Amino acid sequence: MSTLTKKLRTPLTLLLVLAMLVPLFQSIKVFAAYETIYYEGFESGADDWSMPYGATMERTTEASSNGEYSLKMTNRQNAWQSPAKNIYSIVRGYGAGRYRISMRVMTTAVVPEGRKIGMLIRTTEENSFSKMDPAGNYFYSLYATFGGVSENNWMTLSGMVNVLDSDIQATTGTFNLMIDTLNPADGQAVYIDEVYIQKQLESDALIIDKTWGSLCIGDTMKITANKTSGVSFNSTN
């Protein structure tokens, strides 16, 4: 185990160092920093989830992406039927900003022409959310795939949304987090697990993960940059 730590105080110095380091590595990935503000794995219940558009919902141990429990939905008749979590109070509590939302989903049956699924935020009032569909359907699409759904395989749905101050002025509201566009099928059961809501931090933090190239193949270096604390380099063997 080796550790190298340097403090760089100016953006120009940071850019010069990164420019010198890039040729040494096979790959570079840059990530914004996020804070997890909500997680639900249904291990202790599902009381704050509902079925506003019909079908049947229950907490189950039949299948899970992590832990023992997940949320199970059956008796679907329409592609938009889904368990829903109203995330308005969560988002309003953390304020305007950029949010990353994800969940794990599995279905036991799909129809050949319906191997698609989406994830969205659905509301009930026109213009209550700046990003809602302008056609008046009152939703914002977070994720969509048109051929990636297969039976009995967990998949991750993930998307981003920018929330404005004007979106969360009301004391209460409806931002229902749901799945969508998954066609019903005979005997179908749909499972949801590991629901995350994360907010992008405003501290100008930057995380850069690099995989070492010709020097030490397989080693990983993480560079964390922050305008107040400088830059630290940590490499592990």
PDB file of N, CA and C in Angstrom, residues 68-132:
ATOM      1  N   GLU A  68     -33.184  -9.107   1.694  1.00  0.00           N
ATOM      2  CA  GLU A  68     -34.176 -10.173   1.629  1.00  0.00           C
ATOM      3  C   GLU A  68     -35.472  -9.750   0.954  1.00  0.00           C
ATOM      4  N   TYR A  69     -35.791  -8.455   0.966  1.00  0.00           N
ATOM      5  CA  TYR A  69     -37.106  -7.997   0.527  1.00  0.00           C
ATOM      6  C   TYR A  69     -37.031  -7.145  -0.735  1.00  0.00           C
ATOM      7  N   SER A  70     -38.165  -7.094  -1.425  1.00  0.00           N
ATOM      8  CA  SER A  70     -38.373  -6.165  -2.522  1.00  0.00           C
ATOM      9  C   SER A  70     -39.856  -5.815  -2.552  1.00  0.00           C
ATOM     10  N   LEU A  71     -40.224  -4.930  -3.479  1.00  0.00           N
ATOM     11  CA  LEU A  71     -41.626  -4.557  -3.664  1.00  0.00           C
ATOM     12  C   LEU A  71     -42.145  -5.277  -4.902  1.00  0.00           C
ATOM     13  N   LYS A  72     -43.241  -6.011  -4.756  1.00  0.00           N
ATOM     14  CA  LYS A  72     -43.791  -6.826  -5.837  1.00  0.00           C
ATOM     15  C   LYS A  72     -45.105  -6.228  -6.338  1.00  0.00           C
ATOM     16  N   MET A  73     -45.269  -6.203  -7.656  1.00  0.00           N
ATOM     17  CA  MET A  73     -46.500  -5.709  -8.265  1.00  0.00           C
ATOM     18  C   MET A  73     -47.062  -6.775  -9.193  1.00  0.00           C
ATOM     19  N   THR A  74     -48.366  -7.037  -9.090  1.00  0.00           N
ATOM     20  CA  THR A  74     -49.053  -8.018  -9.933  1.00  0.00           C
ATOM     21  C   THR A  74     -50.393  -7.439 -10.386  1.00  0.00           C
ATOM     22  N   ASN A  75     -51.099  -8.207 -11.222  1.00  0.00           N
ATOM     23  CA  ASN A  75     -52.430  -7.826 -11.729  1.00  0.00           C
ATOM     24  C   ASN A  75     -52.390  -6.523 -12.523  1.00  0.00           C
ATOM     25  N   ARG A  76     -51.315  -6.304 -13.270  1.00  0.00           N
ATOM     26  CA  ARG A  76     -51.219  -5.105 -14.104  1.00  0.00           C
ATOM     27  C   ARG A  76     -52.056  -5.288 -15.382  1.00  0.00           C
ATOM     28  N   GLN A  77     -52.772  -4.240 -15.737  1.00  0.00           N
ATOM     29  CA  GLN A  77     -53.566  -4.241 -16.954  1.00  0.00           C
ATOM     30  C   GLN A  77     -53.087  -3.204 -17.966  1.00  0.00           C
ATOM     31  N   ASN A  78     -52.247  -2.276 -17.502  1.00  0.00           N
ATOM     32  CA  ASN A  78     -51.785  -1.190 -18.361  1.00  0.00           C
ATOM     33  C   ASN A  78     -50.303  -0.932 -18.147  1.00  0.00           C
ATOM     34  N   ALA A  79     -49.640  -0.382 -19.175  1.00  0.00           N
ATOM     35  CA  ALA A  79     -48.190  -0.179 -19.135  1.00  0.00           C
ATOM     36  C   ALA A  79     -47.773   0.856 -18.116  1.00  0.00           C
ATOM     37  N   TRP A  80     -48.676   1.759 -17.726  1.00  0.00           N
ATOM     38  CA  TRP A  80     -48.311   2.825 -16.796  1.00  0.00           C
ATOM     39  C   TRP A  80     -48.584   2.477 -15.334  1.00  0.00           C
ATOM     40  N   GLN A  81     -49.130   1.293 -15.073  1.00  0.00           N
ATOM     41  CA  GLN A  81     -49.408   0.925 -13.687  1.00  0.00           C
ATOM     42  C   GLN A  81     -48.108   0.581 -12.969  1.00  0.00           C
ATOM     43  N   SER A  82     -47.924   1.181 -11.805  1.00  0.00           N
ATOM     44  CA  SER A  82     -46.652   1.052 -11.093  1.00  0.00           C
ATOM     45  C   SER A  82     -46.816   1.451  -9.641  1.00  0.00           C
ATOM     46  N   PRO A  83     -46.017   0.855  -8.751  1.00  0.00           N
ATOM     47  CA  PRO A  83     -45.890   1.441  -7.415  1.00  0.00           C
ATOM     48  C   PRO A  83     -45.353   2.854  -7.531  1.00  0.00           C
ATOM     49  N   ALA A  84     -45.707   3.699  -6.591  1.00  0.00           N
ATOM     50  CA  ALA A  84     -45.296   5.102  -6.648  1.00  0.00           C
ATOM     51  C   ALA A  84     -44.789   5.563  -5.287  1.00  0.00           C
ATOM     52  N   LYS A  85     -43.733   6.365  -5.336  1.00  0.00           N
ATOM     53  CA  LYS A  85     -43.206   7.034  -4.153  1.00  0.00           C
ATOM     54  C   LYS A  85     -43.253   8.534  -4.420  1.00  0.00           C
ATOM     55  N   ASN A  86     -44.020   9.258  -3.613  1.00  0.00           N
ATOM     56  CA  ASN A  86     -44.084  10.710  -3.766  1.00  0.00           C
ATOM     57  C   ASN A  86     -42.829  11.318  -3.153  1.00  0.00           C
ATOM     58  N   ILE A  87     -41.950  11.836  -4.017  1.00  0.00           N
ATOM     59  CA  ILE A  87     -40.664  12.354  -3.540  1.00  0.00           C
ATOM     60  C   ILE A  87     -40.670  13.877  -3.384  1.00  0.00           C
ATOM     61  N   TYR A  88     -41.846  14.496  -3.472  1.00  0.00           N
ATOM     62  CA  TYR A  88     -41.901  15.966  -3.424  1.00  0.00           C
ATOM     63  C   TYR A  88     -41.291  16.512  -2.137  1.00  0.00           C
ATOM     64  N   SER A  89     -41.688  15.975  -0.997  1.00  0.00           N
ATOM     65  CA  SER A  89     -41.195  16.511   0.278  1.00  0.00           C
ATOM     66  C   SER A  89     -39.687  16.299   0.423  1.00  0.00           C
ATOM     67  N   ILE A  90     -39.171  15.214  -0.138  1.00  0.00           N
ATOM     68  CA  ILE A  90     -37.732  14.959  -0.085  1.00  0.00           C
ATOM     69  C   ILE A  90     -36.985  16.019  -0.897  1.00  0.00           C
ATOM     70  N   VAL A  91     -37.431  16.217  -2.130  1.00  0.00           N
ATOM     71  CA  VAL A  91     -36.768  17.185  -3.005  1.00  0.00           C
ATOM     72  C   VAL A  91     -36.912  18.601  -2.448  1.00  0.00           C
ATOM     73  N   ARG A  92     -38.096  18.940  -1.966  1.00  0.00           N
ATOM     74  CA  ARG A  92     -38.298  20.285  -1.415  1.00  0.00           C
ATOM     75  C   ARG A  92     -37.418  20.502  -0.192  1.00  0.00           C
ATOM     76  N   GLY A  93     -37.236  19.468   0.610  1.00  0.00           N
ATOM     77  CA  GLY A  93     -36.404  19.598   1.795  1.00  0.00           C
ATOM     78  C   GLY A  93     -34.940  19.849   1.473  1.00  0.00           C
ATOM     79  N   TYR A  94     -34.462  19.302   0.369  1.00  0.00           N
ATOM     80  CA  TYR A  94     -33.061  19.477  -0.016  1.00  0.00           C
ATOM     81  C   TYR A  94     -32.854  20.611  -1.018  1.00  0.00           C
ATOM     82  N   GLY A  95     -33.934  21.133  -1.561  1.00  0.00           N
ATOM     83  CA  GLY A  95     -33.846  22.333  -2.372  1.00  0.00           C
ATOM     84  C   GLY A  95     -33.516  22.089  -3.830  1.00  0.00           C
ATOM     85  N   ALA A  96     -33.508  23.180  -4.577  1.00  0.00           N
ATOM     86  CA  ALA A  96     -33.228  23.122  -6.008  1.00  0.00           C
ATOM     87  C   ALA A  96     -31.832  22.563  -6.261  1.00  0.00           C
ATOM     88  N   GLY A  97     -31.660  21.940  -7.415  1.00  0.00           N
ATOM     89  CA  GLY A  97     -30.368  21.367  -7.769  1.00  0.00           C
ATOM     90  C   GLY A  97     -30.530  20.204  -8.724  1.00  0.00           C
ATOM     91  N   ARG A  98     -29.457  19.487  -8.919  1.00  0.00           N
ATOM     92  CA  ARG A  98     -29.433  18.353  -9.841  1.00  0.00           C
ATOM     93  C   ARG A  98     -29.516  17.057  -9.043  1.00  0.00           C
ATOM     94  N   TYR A  99     -30.449  16.198  -9.413  1.00  0.00           N
ATOM     95  CA  TYR A  99     -30.695  14.957  -8.687  1.00  0.00           C
ATOM     96  C   TYR A  99     -30.493  13.756  -9.604  1.00  0.00           C
ATOM     97  N   ARG A 100     -29.901  12.709  -9.030  1.00  0.00           N
ATOM     98  CA  ARG A 100     -29.763  11.428  -9.726  1.00  0.00           C
ATOM     99  C   ARG A 100     -30.674  10.418  -9.022  1.00  0.00           C
ATOM    100  N   ILE A 101     -31.511   9.739  -9.803  1.00  0.00           N
ATOM    101  CA  ILE A 101     -32.498   8.806  -9.252  1.00  0.00           C
ATOM    102  C   ILE A 101     -32.313   7.453  -9.929  1.00  0.00           C
ATOM    103  N   SER A 102     -32.341   6.389  -9.141  1.00  0.00           N
ATOM    104  CA  SER A 102     -32.168   5.056  -9.725  1.00  0.00           C
ATOM    105  C   SER A 102     -32.947   4.024  -8.941  1.00  0.00           C
ATOM    106  N   MET A 103     -33.208   2.903  -9.580  1.00  0.00           N
ATOM    107  CA  MET A 103     -33.840   1.756  -8.921  1.00  0.00           C
ATOM    108  C   MET A 103     -33.485   0.500  -9.688  1.00  0.00           C
ATOM    109  N   ARG A 104     -33.625  -0.631  -9.024  1.00  0.00           N
ATOM    110  CA  ARG A 104     -33.431  -1.941  -9.648  1.00  0.00           C
ATOM    111  C   ARG A 104     -34.812  -2.557  -9.887  1.00  0.00           C
ATOM    112  N   VAL A 105     -34.997  -3.136 -11.084  1.00  0.00           N
ATOM    113  CA  VAL A 105     -36.294  -3.678 -11.475  1.00  0.00           C
ATOM    114  C   VAL A 105     -36.101  -5.041 -12.131  1.00  0.00           C
ATOM    115  N   MET A 106     -37.034  -5.957 -11.857  1.00  0.00           N
ATOM    116  CA  MET A 106     -37.060  -7.259 -12.530  1.00  0.00           C
ATOM    117  C   MET A 106     -38.502  -7.629 -12.838  1.00  0.00           C
ATOM    118  N   THR A 107     -38.732  -8.217 -13.999  1.00  0.00           N
ATOM    119  CA  THR A 107     -40.049  -8.718 -14.365  1.00  0.00           C
ATOM    120  C   THR A 107     -39.957 -10.190 -14.743  1.00  0.00           C
ATOM    121  N   THR A 108     -40.990 -10.941 -14.416  1.00  0.00           N
ATOM    122  CA  THR A 108     -40.983 -12.373 -14.698  1.00  0.00           C
ATOM    123  C   THR A 108     -41.518 -12.699 -16.082  1.00  0.00           C
ATOM    124  N   ALA A 109     -42.159 -11.731 -16.751  1.00  0.00           N
ATOM    125  CA  ALA A 109     -42.729 -11.998 -18.076  1.00  0.00           C
ATOM    126  C   ALA A 109     -42.816 -10.706 -18.871  1.00  0.00           C
ATOM    127  N   VAL A 110     -42.499 -10.790 -20.155  1.00  0.00           N
ATOM    128  CA  VAL A 110     -42.684  -9.669 -21.072  1.00  0.00           C
ATOM    129  C   VAL A 110     -43.284 -10.198 -22.368  1.00  0.00           C
ATOM    130  N   VAL A 111     -44.003  -9.327 -23.066  1.00  0.00           N
ATOM    131  CA  VAL A 111     -44.528  -9.698 -24.376  1.00  0.00           C
ATOM    132  C   VAL A 111     -43.476  -9.339 -25.426  1.00  0.00           C
ATOM    133  N   PRO A 112     -43.395 -10.087 -26.537  1.00  0.00           N
ATOM    134  CA  PRO A 112     -42.324  -9.855 -27.525  1.00  0.00           C
ATOM    135  C   PRO A 112     -42.243  -8.422 -28.017  1.00  0.00           C
ATOM    136  N   GLU A 113     -43.398  -7.766 -28.172  1.00  0.00           N
ATOM    137  CA  GLU A 113     -43.392  -6.397 -28.678  1.00  0.00           C
ATOM    138  C   GLU A 113     -43.282  -5.369 -27.554  1.00  0.00           C
ATOM    139  N   GLY A 114     -43.100  -5.835 -26.337  1.00  0.00           N
ATOM    140  CA  GLY A 114     -43.110  -4.913 -25.210  1.00  0.00           C
ATOM    141  C   GLY A 114     -41.873  -4.982 -24.339  1.00  0.00           C
ATOM    142  N   ARG A 115     -40.707  -5.216 -24.926  1.00  0.00           N
ATOM    143  CA  ARG A 115     -39.480  -5.312 -24.138  1.00  0.00           C
ATOM    144  C   ARG A 115     -38.896  -3.924 -23.875  1.00  0.00           C
ATOM    145  N   LYS A 116     -39.715  -3.069 -23.339  1.00  0.00           N
ATOM    146  CA  LYS A 116     -39.307  -1.702 -23.045  1.00  0.00           C
ATOM    147  C   LYS A 116     -39.781  -1.328 -21.643  1.00  0.00           C
ATOM    148  N   ILE A 117     -39.087  -0.384 -21.060  1.00  0.00           N
ATOM    149  CA  ILE A 117     -39.450   0.069 -19.720  1.00  0.00           C
ATOM    150  C   ILE A 117     -38.934   1.487 -19.541  1.00  0.00           C
ATOM    151  N   GLY A 118     -39.601   2.250 -18.738  1.00  0.00           N
ATOM    152  CA  GLY A 118     -39.172   3.601 -18.432  1.00  0.00           C
ATOM    153  C   GLY A 118     -39.292   3.888 -16.947  1.00  0.00           C
ATOM    154  N   MET A 119     -38.715   4.976 -16.534  1.00  0.00           N
ATOM    155  CA  MET A 119     -38.849   5.473 -15.164  1.00  0.00           C
ATOM    156  C   MET A 119     -39.126   6.971 -15.272  1.00  0.00           C
ATOM    157  N   LEU A 120     -40.071   7.460 -14.499  1.00  0.00           N
ATOM    158  CA  LEU A 120     -40.463   8.852 -14.632  1.00  0.00           C
ATOM    159  C   LEU A 120     -40.929   9.427 -13.296  1.00  0.00           C
ATOM    160  N   ILE A 121     -41.061  10.744 -13.299  1.00  0.00           N
ATOM    161  CA  ILE A 121     -41.723  11.465 -12.212  1.00  0.00           C
ATOM    162  C   ILE A 121     -43.047  11.960 -12.763  1.00  0.00           C
ATOM    163  N   ARG A 122     -44.143  11.561 -12.150  1.00  0.00           N
ATOM    164  CA  ARG A 122     -45.470  11.947 -12.620  1.00  0.00           C
ATOM    165  C   ARG A 122     -46.133  12.857 -11.577  1.00  0.00           C
ATOM    166  N   THR A 123     -46.708  13.940 -12.064  1.00  0.00           N
ATOM    167  CA  THR A 123     -47.421  14.850 -11.178  1.00  0.00           C
ATOM    168  C   THR A 123     -48.871  14.940 -11.611  1.00  0.00           C
ATOM    169  N   THR A 124     -49.619  15.811 -10.970  1.00  0.00           N
ATOM    170  CA  THR A 124     -51.061  15.868 -11.221  1.00  0.00           C
ATOM    171  C   THR A 124     -51.527  17.241 -11.657  1.00  0.00           C
ATOM    172  N   GLU A 125     -50.644  18.227 -11.666  1.00  0.00           N
ATOM    173  CA  GLU A 125     -51.058  19.588 -11.973  1.00  0.00           C
ATOM    174  C   GLU A 125     -50.236  20.146 -13.129  1.00  0.00           C
ATOM    175  N   GLU A 126     -50.914  20.803 -14.061  1.00  0.00           N
ATOM    176  CA  GLU A 126     -50.234  21.408 -15.190  1.00  0.00           C
ATOM    177  C   GLU A 126     -49.263  22.483 -14.720  1.00  0.00           C
ATOM    178  N   ASN A 127     -48.057  22.461 -15.298  1.00  0.00           N
ATOM    179  CA  ASN A 127     -47.029  23.459 -15.008  1.00  0.00           C
ATOM    180  C   ASN A 127     -46.544  23.441 -13.553  1.00  0.00           C
ATOM    181  N   SER A 128     -46.765  22.343 -12.853  1.00  0.00           N
ATOM    182  CA  SER A 128     -46.293  22.279 -11.470  1.00  0.00           C
ATOM    183  C   SER A 128     -44.826  21.876 -11.389  1.00  0.00           C
ATOM    184  N   PHE A 129     -44.238  21.531 -12.523  1.00  0.00           N
ATOM    185  CA  PHE A 129     -42.847  21.115 -12.559  1.00  0.00           C
ATOM    186  C   PHE A 129     -42.292  21.563 -13.902  1.00  0.00           C
ATOM    187  N   SER A 130     -41.226  22.318 -13.888  1.00  0.00           N
ATOM    188  CA  SER A 130     -40.737  22.961 -15.107  1.00  0.00           C
ATOM    189  C   SER A 130     -40.366  21.980 -16.206  1.00  0.00           C
ATOM    190  N   LYS A 131     -40.010  20.744 -15.847  1.00  0.00           N
ATOM    191  CA  LYS A 131     -39.545  19.777 -16.840  1.00  0.00           C
ATOM    192  C   LYS A 131     -40.645  18.835 -17.315  1.00  0.00           C
ATOM    193  N   MET A 132     -41.881  19.048 -16.904  1.00  0.00           N
ATOM    194  CA  MET A 132     -42.935  18.123 -17.290  1.00  0.00           C
ATOM    195  C   MET A 132     -43.211  18.186 -18.784  1.00  0.00           C
TER     196      MET A 132
END
